[in-house]
XYZ file of C-alpha atoms in Angstrom:
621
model
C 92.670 71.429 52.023
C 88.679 71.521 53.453
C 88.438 72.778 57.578
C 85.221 73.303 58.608
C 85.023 76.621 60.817
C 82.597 77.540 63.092
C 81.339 81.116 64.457
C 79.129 83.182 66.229
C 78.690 86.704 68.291
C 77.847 86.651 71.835
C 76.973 89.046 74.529
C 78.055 87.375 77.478
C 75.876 87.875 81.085
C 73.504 85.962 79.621
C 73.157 89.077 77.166
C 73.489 88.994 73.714
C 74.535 85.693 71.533
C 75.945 86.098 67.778
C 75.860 82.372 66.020
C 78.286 81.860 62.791
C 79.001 78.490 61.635
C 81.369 78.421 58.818
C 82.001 75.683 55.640
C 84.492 76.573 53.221
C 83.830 77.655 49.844
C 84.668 75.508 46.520
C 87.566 76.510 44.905
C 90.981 75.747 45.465
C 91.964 79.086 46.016
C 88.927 79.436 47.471
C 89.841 82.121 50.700
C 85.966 82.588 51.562
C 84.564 81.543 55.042
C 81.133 80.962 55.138
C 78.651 81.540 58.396
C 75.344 79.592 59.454
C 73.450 82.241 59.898
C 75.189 84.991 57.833
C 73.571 87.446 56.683
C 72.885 87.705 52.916
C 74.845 89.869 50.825
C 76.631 90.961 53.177
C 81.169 90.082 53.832
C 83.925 91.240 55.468
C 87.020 91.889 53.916
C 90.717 91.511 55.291
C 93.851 93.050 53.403
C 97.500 90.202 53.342
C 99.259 89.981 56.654
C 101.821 92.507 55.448
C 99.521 95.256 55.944
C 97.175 94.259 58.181
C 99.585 93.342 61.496
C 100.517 97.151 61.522
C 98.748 98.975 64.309
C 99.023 102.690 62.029
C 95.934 103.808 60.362
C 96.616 103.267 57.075
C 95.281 106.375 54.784
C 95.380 103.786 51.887
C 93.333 101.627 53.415
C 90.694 103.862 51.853
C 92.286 103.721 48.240
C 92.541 99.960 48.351
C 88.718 99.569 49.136
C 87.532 101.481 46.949
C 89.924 100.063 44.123
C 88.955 96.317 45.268
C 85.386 97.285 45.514
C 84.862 99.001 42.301
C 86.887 95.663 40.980
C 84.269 93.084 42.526
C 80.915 95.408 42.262
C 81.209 95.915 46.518
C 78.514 98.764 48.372
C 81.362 99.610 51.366
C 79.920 100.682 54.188
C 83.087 100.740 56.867
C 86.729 100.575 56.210
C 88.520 99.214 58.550
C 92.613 101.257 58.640
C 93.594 100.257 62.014
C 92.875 97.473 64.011
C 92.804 95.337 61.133
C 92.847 96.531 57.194
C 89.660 95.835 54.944
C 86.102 96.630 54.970
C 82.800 95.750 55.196
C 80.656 95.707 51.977
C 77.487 94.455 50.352
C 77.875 92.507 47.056
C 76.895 89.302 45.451
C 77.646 85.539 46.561
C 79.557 85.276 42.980
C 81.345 88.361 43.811
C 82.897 87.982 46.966
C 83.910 84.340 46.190
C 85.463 86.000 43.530
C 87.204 88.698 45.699
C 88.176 85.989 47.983
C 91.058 84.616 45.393
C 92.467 88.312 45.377
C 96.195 87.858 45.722
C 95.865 91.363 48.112
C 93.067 89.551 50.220
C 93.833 87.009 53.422
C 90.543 86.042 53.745
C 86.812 87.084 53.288
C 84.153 86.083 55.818
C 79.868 86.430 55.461
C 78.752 88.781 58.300
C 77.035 87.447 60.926
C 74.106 88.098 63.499
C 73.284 88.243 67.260
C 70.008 88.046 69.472
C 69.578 89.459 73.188
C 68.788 86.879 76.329
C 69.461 88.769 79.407
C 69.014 86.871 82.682
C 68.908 89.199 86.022
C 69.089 88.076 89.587
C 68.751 89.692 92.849
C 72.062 89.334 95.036
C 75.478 91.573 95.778
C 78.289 90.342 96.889
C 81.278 90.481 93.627
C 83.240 93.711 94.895
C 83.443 92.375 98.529
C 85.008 89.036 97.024
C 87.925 90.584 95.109
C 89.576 92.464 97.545
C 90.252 89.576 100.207
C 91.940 86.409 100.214
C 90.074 83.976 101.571
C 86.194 83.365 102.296
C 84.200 84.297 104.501
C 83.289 87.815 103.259
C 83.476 90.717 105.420
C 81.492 93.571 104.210
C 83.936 95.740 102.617
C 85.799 96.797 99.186
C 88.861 98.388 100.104
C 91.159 99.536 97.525
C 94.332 101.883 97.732
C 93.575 103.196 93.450
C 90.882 104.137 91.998
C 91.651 104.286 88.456
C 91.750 108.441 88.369
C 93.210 109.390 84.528
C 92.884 105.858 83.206
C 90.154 105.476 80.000
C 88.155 102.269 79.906
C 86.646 102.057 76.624
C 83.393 99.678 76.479
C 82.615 97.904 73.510
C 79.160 96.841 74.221
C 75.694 98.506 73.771
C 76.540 101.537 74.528
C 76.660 103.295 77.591
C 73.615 105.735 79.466
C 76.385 108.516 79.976
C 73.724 110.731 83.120
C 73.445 108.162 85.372
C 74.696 109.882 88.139
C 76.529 106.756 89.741
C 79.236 107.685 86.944
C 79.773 110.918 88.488
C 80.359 113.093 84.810
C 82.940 110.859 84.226
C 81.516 108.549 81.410
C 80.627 109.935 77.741
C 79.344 108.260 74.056
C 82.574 107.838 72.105
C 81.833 105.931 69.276
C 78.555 104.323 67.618
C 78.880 102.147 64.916
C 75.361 101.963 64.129
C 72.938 104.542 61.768
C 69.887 104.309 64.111
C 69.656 107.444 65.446
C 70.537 106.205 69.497
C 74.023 108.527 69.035
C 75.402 105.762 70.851
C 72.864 105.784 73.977
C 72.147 102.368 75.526
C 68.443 101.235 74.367
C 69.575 97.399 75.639
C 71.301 97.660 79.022
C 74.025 95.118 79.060
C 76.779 97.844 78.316
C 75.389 100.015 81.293
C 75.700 97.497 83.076
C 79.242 96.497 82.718
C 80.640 100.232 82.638
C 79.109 100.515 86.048
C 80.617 97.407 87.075
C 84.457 98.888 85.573
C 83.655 102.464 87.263
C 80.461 103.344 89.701
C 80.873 104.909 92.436
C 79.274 102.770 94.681
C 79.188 99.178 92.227
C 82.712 100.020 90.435
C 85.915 98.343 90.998
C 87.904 101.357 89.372
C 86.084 104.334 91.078
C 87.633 107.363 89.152
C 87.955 105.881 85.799
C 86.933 107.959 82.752
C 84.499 105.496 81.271
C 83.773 105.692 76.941
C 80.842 103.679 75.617
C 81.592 102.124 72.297
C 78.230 101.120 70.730
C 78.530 98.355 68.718
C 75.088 96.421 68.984
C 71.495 98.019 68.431
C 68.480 97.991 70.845
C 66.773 94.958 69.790
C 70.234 92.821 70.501
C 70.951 92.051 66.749
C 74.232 93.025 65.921
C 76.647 92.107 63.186
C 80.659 90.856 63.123
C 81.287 93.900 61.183
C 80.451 96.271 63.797
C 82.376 94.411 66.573
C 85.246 94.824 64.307
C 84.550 98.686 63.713
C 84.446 99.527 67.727
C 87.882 97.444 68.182
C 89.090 99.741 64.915
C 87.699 102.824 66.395
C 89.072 102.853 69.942
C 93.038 101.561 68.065
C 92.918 104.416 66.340
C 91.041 107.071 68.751
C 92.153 106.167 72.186
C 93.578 107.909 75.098
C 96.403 106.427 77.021
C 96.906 104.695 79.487
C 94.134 102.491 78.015
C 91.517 99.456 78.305
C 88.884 97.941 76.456
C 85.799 95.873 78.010
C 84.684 93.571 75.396
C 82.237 91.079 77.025
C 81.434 89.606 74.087
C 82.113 86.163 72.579
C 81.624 84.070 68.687
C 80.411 80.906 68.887
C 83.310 79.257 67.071
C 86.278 80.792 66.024
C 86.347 84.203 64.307
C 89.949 85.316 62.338
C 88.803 88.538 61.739
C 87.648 89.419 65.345
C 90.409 87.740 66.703
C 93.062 89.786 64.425
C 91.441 93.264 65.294
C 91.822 92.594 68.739
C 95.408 91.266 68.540
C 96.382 93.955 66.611
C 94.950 96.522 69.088
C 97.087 95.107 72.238
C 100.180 95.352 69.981
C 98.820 98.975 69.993
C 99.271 99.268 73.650
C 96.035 98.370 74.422
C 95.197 96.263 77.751
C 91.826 93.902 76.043
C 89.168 92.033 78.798
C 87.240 89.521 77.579
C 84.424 87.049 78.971
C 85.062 83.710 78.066
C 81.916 82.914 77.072
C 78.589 81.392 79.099
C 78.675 77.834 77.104
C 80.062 75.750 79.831
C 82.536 74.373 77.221
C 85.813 74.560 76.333
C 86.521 78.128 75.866
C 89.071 77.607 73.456
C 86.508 76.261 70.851
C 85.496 80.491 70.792
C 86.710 83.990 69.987
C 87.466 85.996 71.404
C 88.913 84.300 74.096
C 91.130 82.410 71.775
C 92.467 86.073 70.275
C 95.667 85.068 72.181
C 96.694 88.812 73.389
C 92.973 89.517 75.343
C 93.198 88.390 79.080
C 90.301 86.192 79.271
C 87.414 85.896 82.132
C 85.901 83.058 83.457
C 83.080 83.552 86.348
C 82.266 82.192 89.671
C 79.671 82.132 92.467
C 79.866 83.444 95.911
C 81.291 79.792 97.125
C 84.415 80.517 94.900
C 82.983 77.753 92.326
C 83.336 78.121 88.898
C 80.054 79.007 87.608
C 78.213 76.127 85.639
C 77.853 78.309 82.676
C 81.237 79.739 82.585
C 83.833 78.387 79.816
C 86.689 77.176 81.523
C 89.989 75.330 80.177
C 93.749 76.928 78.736
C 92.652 79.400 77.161
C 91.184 81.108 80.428
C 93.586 83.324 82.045
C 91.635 84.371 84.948
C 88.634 83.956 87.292
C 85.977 86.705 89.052
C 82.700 87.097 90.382
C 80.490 86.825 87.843
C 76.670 85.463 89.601
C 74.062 87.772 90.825
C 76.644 91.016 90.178
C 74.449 94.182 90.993
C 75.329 97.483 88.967
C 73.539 100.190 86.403
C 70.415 100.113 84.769
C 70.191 101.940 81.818
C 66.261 102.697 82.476
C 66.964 105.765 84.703
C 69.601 108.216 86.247
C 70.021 106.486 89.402
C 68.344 102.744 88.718
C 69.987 99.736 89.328
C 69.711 95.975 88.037
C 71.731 92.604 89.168
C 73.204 90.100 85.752
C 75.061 86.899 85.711
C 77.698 85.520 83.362
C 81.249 85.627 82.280
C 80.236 89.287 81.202
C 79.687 90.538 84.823
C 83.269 88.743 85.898
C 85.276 90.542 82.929
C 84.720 94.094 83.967
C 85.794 92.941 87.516
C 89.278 91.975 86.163
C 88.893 95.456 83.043
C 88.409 97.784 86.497
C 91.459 95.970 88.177
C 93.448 96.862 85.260
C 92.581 100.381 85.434
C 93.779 100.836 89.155
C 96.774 99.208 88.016
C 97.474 101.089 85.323
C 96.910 104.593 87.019
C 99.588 102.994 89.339
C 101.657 102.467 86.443
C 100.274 104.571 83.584
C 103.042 103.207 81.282
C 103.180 99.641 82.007
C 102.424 97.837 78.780
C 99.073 95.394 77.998
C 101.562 92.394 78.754
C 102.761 93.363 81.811
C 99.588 94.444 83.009
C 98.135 91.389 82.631
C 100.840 89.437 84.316
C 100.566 91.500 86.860
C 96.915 90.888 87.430
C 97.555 86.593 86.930
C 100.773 86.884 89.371
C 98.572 88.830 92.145
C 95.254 86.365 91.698
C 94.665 84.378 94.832
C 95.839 80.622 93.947
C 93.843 77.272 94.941
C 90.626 78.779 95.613
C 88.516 77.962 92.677
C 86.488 74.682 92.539
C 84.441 73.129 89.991
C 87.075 73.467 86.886
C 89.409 70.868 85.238
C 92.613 70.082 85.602
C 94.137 72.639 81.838
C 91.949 75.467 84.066
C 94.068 78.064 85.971
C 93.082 78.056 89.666
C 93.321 81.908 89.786
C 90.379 84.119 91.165
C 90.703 88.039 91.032
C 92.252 89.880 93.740
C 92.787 93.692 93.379
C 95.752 94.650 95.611
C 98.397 94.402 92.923
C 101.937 94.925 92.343
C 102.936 94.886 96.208
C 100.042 97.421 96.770
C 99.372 96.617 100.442
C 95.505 95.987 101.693
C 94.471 97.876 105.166
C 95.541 95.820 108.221
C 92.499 94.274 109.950
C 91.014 95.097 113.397
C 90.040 92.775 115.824
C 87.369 93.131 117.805
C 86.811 90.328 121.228
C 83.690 90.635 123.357
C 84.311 88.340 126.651
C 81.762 87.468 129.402
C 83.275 87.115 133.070
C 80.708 86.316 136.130
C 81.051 85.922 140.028
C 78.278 83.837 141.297
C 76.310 84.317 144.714
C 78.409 81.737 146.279
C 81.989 84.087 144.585
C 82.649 81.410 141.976
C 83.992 82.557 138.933
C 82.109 80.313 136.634
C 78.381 79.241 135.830
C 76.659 77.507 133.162
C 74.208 80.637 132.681
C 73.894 81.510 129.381
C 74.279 85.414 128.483
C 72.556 86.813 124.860
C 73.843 89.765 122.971
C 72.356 91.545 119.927
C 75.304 93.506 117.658
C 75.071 95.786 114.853
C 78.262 95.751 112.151
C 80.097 92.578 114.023
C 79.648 90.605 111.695
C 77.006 88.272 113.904
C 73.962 90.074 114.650
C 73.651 88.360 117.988
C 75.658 85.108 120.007
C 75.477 83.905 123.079
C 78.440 83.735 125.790
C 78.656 81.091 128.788
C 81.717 81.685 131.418
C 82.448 78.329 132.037
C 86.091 79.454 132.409
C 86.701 77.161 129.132
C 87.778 79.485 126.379
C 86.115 80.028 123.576
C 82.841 79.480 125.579
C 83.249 83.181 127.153
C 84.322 85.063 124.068
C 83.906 85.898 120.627
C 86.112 87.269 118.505
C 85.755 89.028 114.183
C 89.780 89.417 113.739
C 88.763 90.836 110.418
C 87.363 93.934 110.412
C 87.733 96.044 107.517
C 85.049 98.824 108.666
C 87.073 101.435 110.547
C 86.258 104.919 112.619
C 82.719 106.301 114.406
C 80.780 105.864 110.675
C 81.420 102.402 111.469
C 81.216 102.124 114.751
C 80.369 98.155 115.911
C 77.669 98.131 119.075
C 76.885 95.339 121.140
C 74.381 95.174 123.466
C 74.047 92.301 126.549
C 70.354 91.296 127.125
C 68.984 90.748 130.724
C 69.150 87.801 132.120
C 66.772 86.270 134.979
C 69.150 86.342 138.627
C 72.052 88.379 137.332
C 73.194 91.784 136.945
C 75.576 93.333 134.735
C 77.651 95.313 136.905
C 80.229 96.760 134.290
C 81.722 97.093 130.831
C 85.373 97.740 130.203
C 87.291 98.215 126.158
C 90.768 98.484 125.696
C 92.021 99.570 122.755
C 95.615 98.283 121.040
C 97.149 99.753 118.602
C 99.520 97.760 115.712
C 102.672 98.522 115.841
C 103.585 101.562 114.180
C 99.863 102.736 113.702
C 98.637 105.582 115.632
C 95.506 104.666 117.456
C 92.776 106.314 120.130
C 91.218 105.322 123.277
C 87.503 106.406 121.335
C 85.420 103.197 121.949
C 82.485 103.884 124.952
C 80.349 102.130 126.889
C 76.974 102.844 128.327
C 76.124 100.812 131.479
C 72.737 101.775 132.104
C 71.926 100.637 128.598
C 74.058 97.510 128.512
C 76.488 98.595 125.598
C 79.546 99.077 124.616
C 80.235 101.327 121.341
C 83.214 100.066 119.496
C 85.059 102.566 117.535
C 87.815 100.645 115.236
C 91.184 101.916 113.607
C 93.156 100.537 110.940
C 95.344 97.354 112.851
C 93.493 98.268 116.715
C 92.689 95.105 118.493
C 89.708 96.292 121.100
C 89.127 93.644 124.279
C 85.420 94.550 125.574
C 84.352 92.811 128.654
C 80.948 92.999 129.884
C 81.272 91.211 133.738
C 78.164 90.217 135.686
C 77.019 89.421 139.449
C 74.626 86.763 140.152
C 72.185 88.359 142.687
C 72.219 86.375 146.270
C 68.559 84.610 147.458
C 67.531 86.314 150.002
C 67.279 85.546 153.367
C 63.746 85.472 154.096
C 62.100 81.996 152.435
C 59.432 83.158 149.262
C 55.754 82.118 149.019
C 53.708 81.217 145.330
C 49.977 82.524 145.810
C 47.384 81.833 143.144
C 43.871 81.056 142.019
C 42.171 78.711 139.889
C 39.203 79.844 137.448
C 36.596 79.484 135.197
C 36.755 81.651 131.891
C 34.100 83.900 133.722
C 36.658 84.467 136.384
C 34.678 82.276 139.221
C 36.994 80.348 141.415
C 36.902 76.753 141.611
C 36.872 74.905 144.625
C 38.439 71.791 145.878
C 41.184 71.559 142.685
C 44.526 69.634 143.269
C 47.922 71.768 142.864
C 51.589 70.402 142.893
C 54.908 72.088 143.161
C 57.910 70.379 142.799
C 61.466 71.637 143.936
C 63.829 70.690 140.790
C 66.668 71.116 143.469
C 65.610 69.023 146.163
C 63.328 66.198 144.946
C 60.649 67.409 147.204
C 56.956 67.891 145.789
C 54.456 69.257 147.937
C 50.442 69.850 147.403
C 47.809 72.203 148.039
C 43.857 71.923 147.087
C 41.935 75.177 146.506
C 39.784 77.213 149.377
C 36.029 77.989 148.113
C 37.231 81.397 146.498
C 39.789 78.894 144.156
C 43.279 80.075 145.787
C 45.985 78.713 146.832
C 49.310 79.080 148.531
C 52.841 77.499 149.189
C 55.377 79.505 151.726
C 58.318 78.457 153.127
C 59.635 77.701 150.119
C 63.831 78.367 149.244
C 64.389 81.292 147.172
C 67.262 80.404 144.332
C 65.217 76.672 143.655
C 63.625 75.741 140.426
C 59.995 74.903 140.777
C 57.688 73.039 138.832
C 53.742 74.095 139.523
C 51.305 72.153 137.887
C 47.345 71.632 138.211
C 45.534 68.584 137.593
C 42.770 68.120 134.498
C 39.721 66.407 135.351
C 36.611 65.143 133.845
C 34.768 68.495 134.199
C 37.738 70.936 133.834
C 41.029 71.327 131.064
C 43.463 73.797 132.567
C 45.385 74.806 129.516
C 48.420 75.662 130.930
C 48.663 73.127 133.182
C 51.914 74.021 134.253
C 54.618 76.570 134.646
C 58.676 76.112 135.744
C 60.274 78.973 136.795
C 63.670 80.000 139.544
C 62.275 81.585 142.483
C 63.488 84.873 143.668
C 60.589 85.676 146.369
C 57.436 85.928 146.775
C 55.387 84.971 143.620
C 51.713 86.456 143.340
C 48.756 85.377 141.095
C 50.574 82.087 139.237
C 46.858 81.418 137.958
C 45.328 78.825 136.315
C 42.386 78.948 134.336
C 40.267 76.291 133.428
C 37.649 75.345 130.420
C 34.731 73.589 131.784
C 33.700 70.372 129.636
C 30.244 70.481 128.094
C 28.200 67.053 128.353
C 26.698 65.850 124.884
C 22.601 65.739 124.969
């Protein structure tokens, strides 16, 4: 029977893409696969079922090689005894068609390349996303685990093992490769995602021992056979309770990766992986069809799935995956910001590890059921109908997220007259509120006279919330008052103060506390004595100007009254009813522009030098 297979490597975040397509070979025994864009002389070999579903290395894997390769004139360069059984090898088009009708063979496929295309972007917002429900976010990652004695292994481009965001907690533990990089990142994309597993300050598992597993060279061009060598590696070599990070896809179908990976979760092995930045069907791909991996789709800040995210059954799981800030591997302490379905699998790789040091011995199944159960339902847009409407969310297993504190700032006023209400408007500037300024009015209509964040997440005096009420023209603020209310059950102190003379109150918040700060306000009475406006109307060389027209009108009475300049240019209204709005205004002429011409304004008394000033028009000769 002819199929027509096709397959190709891909670092996902936009990072490194492998391209196989595969035709099959004449023959009717015929067991070879063959790539687009293989690379000549070059296969790799897998052993029968029989031995190559067992997870044990094999120590005749070796024998059986060398045997089939001294048979069919093979150069092996890697043996594969655990993940899958085989090897890698150089040898001749004739040759490995030949090897492919092997009764002891399953199948032999032509190795394959991959290129780098790394996009970066400049926003960070993933971690805050994952630990909440619903949107808005609210400035925090909280998390009760921090993956402390579980070992993430990273199958990527290696791993920059100094960068002191990792805290002596991440090492080289395997390289694949002969260039001389001892399994150092030269690329960045694997930096990248280990800081995105464990960082300190950009890591989802905090304490997580963190093992690069270098599988692709600087340059970005990396083969099958080393993708298949890391998976083989980290089966054989790793330390339980274990994870692998593998965001890296084929673009088709590869049995080989697919097998190696399968193998190594019947190992005990929890496997991540992206499902792949074609905005397709991700089941057309490994290795999110290898049906043991937990697979990763991404989306934006809005909760959409990202446009260039793979989506359909074969996705188990959404995260953030746009604009995810973490390592760069250019320095010790240097950062960088990637998007793809690589940035969102290391989300879901580091939730695993805080599960798992939870539950050291819960196996890869139940871990990621665990992780699909807990995922916040119905909030994902932008994805079909086959797609699972599931987006990360790190408090698993019953693991119970801090309760919120509330935080309520209310405005109360008494008015001259000793109203309780007023259509003034009162400003305040606030500093980690989650508004950095509002505006109350104490209409005595709630919510006009309050605002409230009922979800804050950033607790004691490190975090300590300030708001601060700005003046405002006729009123004074004559106190502020906080109480403080603990949740039930949860200790809490009377800590918050307030600082009259500078108009603020500083909120101190505890885990559950609902604080009530209420900043109350006096309008000030008009005095008793009537005010006056004075003023003068000039040149720009400061000479007064005779004989000039002035109006004020009383917005609260109708009345307007005039006044027209003395020789000196002044000016003056008294009499007038302190409390009104006025309206001055001067008026232009053929010789002068006043510019103002006007100014509106409440009175509280006497009002000195409201000047005008005028420029004189110049006659053409």
């Amino acid at each position: 029977m002819k199929r027509t297979l096709f397959v190709a490597f891909i670092i996902l975040g936009f990072g490194f893409s492998l391209y196989l397509a595969v035709a099959p070979a004449s023959g009717k025994d015929s067991k070879l696969i063959r790539s687009r864009n293989a690379v000549p002389g070059r296969y790799i070999v897998v052993f029968k079922d029989d031995r190559s579903k067992s997870t044990e290395t094999d120590p005749s894997a070796a024998s059986t090689a060398n045997v089939l390769a001294g048979e069919y004139n093979a150069m092996i360069d890697t043996i594969y005894d655990t993940a899958i059984k085989g090897f890698s090898a150089e040898m001749s088009a004739k040759d490995a068609e030949a090897l492919s009708r092997d009764s002891r063979i399953e199948f032999v496929e032509e190795d394959s390349v991959a290129y780098v295309s790394s996009v970066t972007t400049n926003s960070d917002w993933g971690l805050d996303r994952i630990d909440q429900r619903e949107l808005p976010l609210n400035g925090a990652f909280m998390y009760s685990e921090t993956g402390a004695n579980v070992n993430v292994y990273v199958i990527d481009s290696g791993i920059r093992p100094t960068h002191t965001e990792f805290g002596n907690r991440a090492s080289v533990a395997f390289d694949a490769l002969t260039d001389g990089q001892n399994g150092i990142d030269c690329n960045g994309h694997g930096t990248h995602v280990a800081g995105t597993i464990g960082s300190s300050t950009y890591g989802v598992a905090k304490n997580a021992r963190l093992y690069g597993v270098r599988v692709l060279p600087c340059s970005g061009f990396g083969l099958v056979s080393s993708m298949i060598s890391g998976v083989n590696w980290v089966t054989a070599n790793r330390v339980n309770p274990a994870v692998v990070n593998m965001s890296i896809a084929v673009s088709g179908i590869s049995n080989s990766l697919n097998n190696a990976i399968n193998n190594s979760v019947a190992s005990g092995i929890t496997f991540i992986v992206s499902a792949g930045n074609n905005g397709n069907d991700a089941c057309l791909y490994s290795p999110a069809t290898a049906s043991s991996a937990l697979v990763v789709g991404a989306t934006g800040n809005d909760d959409a799935r990202a446009g260039y995210s793979n989506f359909g059954a074969c996705v188990d799981i959404f995260a953030p995956g746009n604009n995810i800030t973490s390592l760069s591997h250019l320095s010790d302490t240097g950062t960088r910001l990637m998007t793809g379905t690589s940035m969102a699998a290391p989300m879901v790789a580091g939730a695993a590890a805080l599960y798992l040091e939870a539950n050291p011995n819960a196996s890869p199944a139940t871990v990621a059921n665990r992780i699909k159960l807990d995922a916040t339902s119905g909030s994902v847009t932008n994805i079909d109908t086959v797609s699972p409407n599931k987006l990360l969310y790190t408090w698993l297993d019953g693991a119970q997220p801090p309760t919120p504190g509330s935080v309520t700032i209310i405005k109360e006023v008494v008015s001259w007259g000793g109203g309780t209400s007023s259509s003034e408007s009162f400003t305040y500037t606030a500093s980690n509120f989650g508004l950095p300024s509002f505006s109350l009015v104490d209409s005595d209509v709630v919510p006009a006279d309050r605002v409230t964040n009922a979800n804050v997440f950033l607790f004691d005096e490190s975090n300590a919330i300030t708001v601060t009420e700005n003046e405002t023209t006729g009123w004074g603020l004559t106190s502020i008052s906080c109480t403080e209310t603990g949740a039930e059950g949860m200790p809490n102190s009377q800590n918050s103060t307030v600082d009259l003379p500078n108009r603020k109150a500083n909120i101190v918040v505890e885990e559950g506390e609902s604080i009530v700060c209420t900043f109350r306000g006096e309008q000030f009475a008009p005095t008793a004595a009537p005010g006056s406006i004075t003023g003068r109307l000039i040149d720009q060389r400061g000479t007064g100007l005779r004989g000039q027209h002035v109006t004020l009108f009383d917005a609260n009475t109708g009345e307007t009254r005039s006044a027209i300049t003395n020789s000196f240019g002044f000016y003056s209204f008294g009499e007038l009813t302190v409390s009104h709005f006025y309206v001055i205004s001067v008026s232009n002429s053929k010789r002068y522009q006043f510019t103002p011409d006007s100014h509106s304004f409440s009175l509280d008394g006497d009002m000195f030098d409201m000047n005008f000033t005028a420029t004189e028009h110049t006659r053409g000769s």
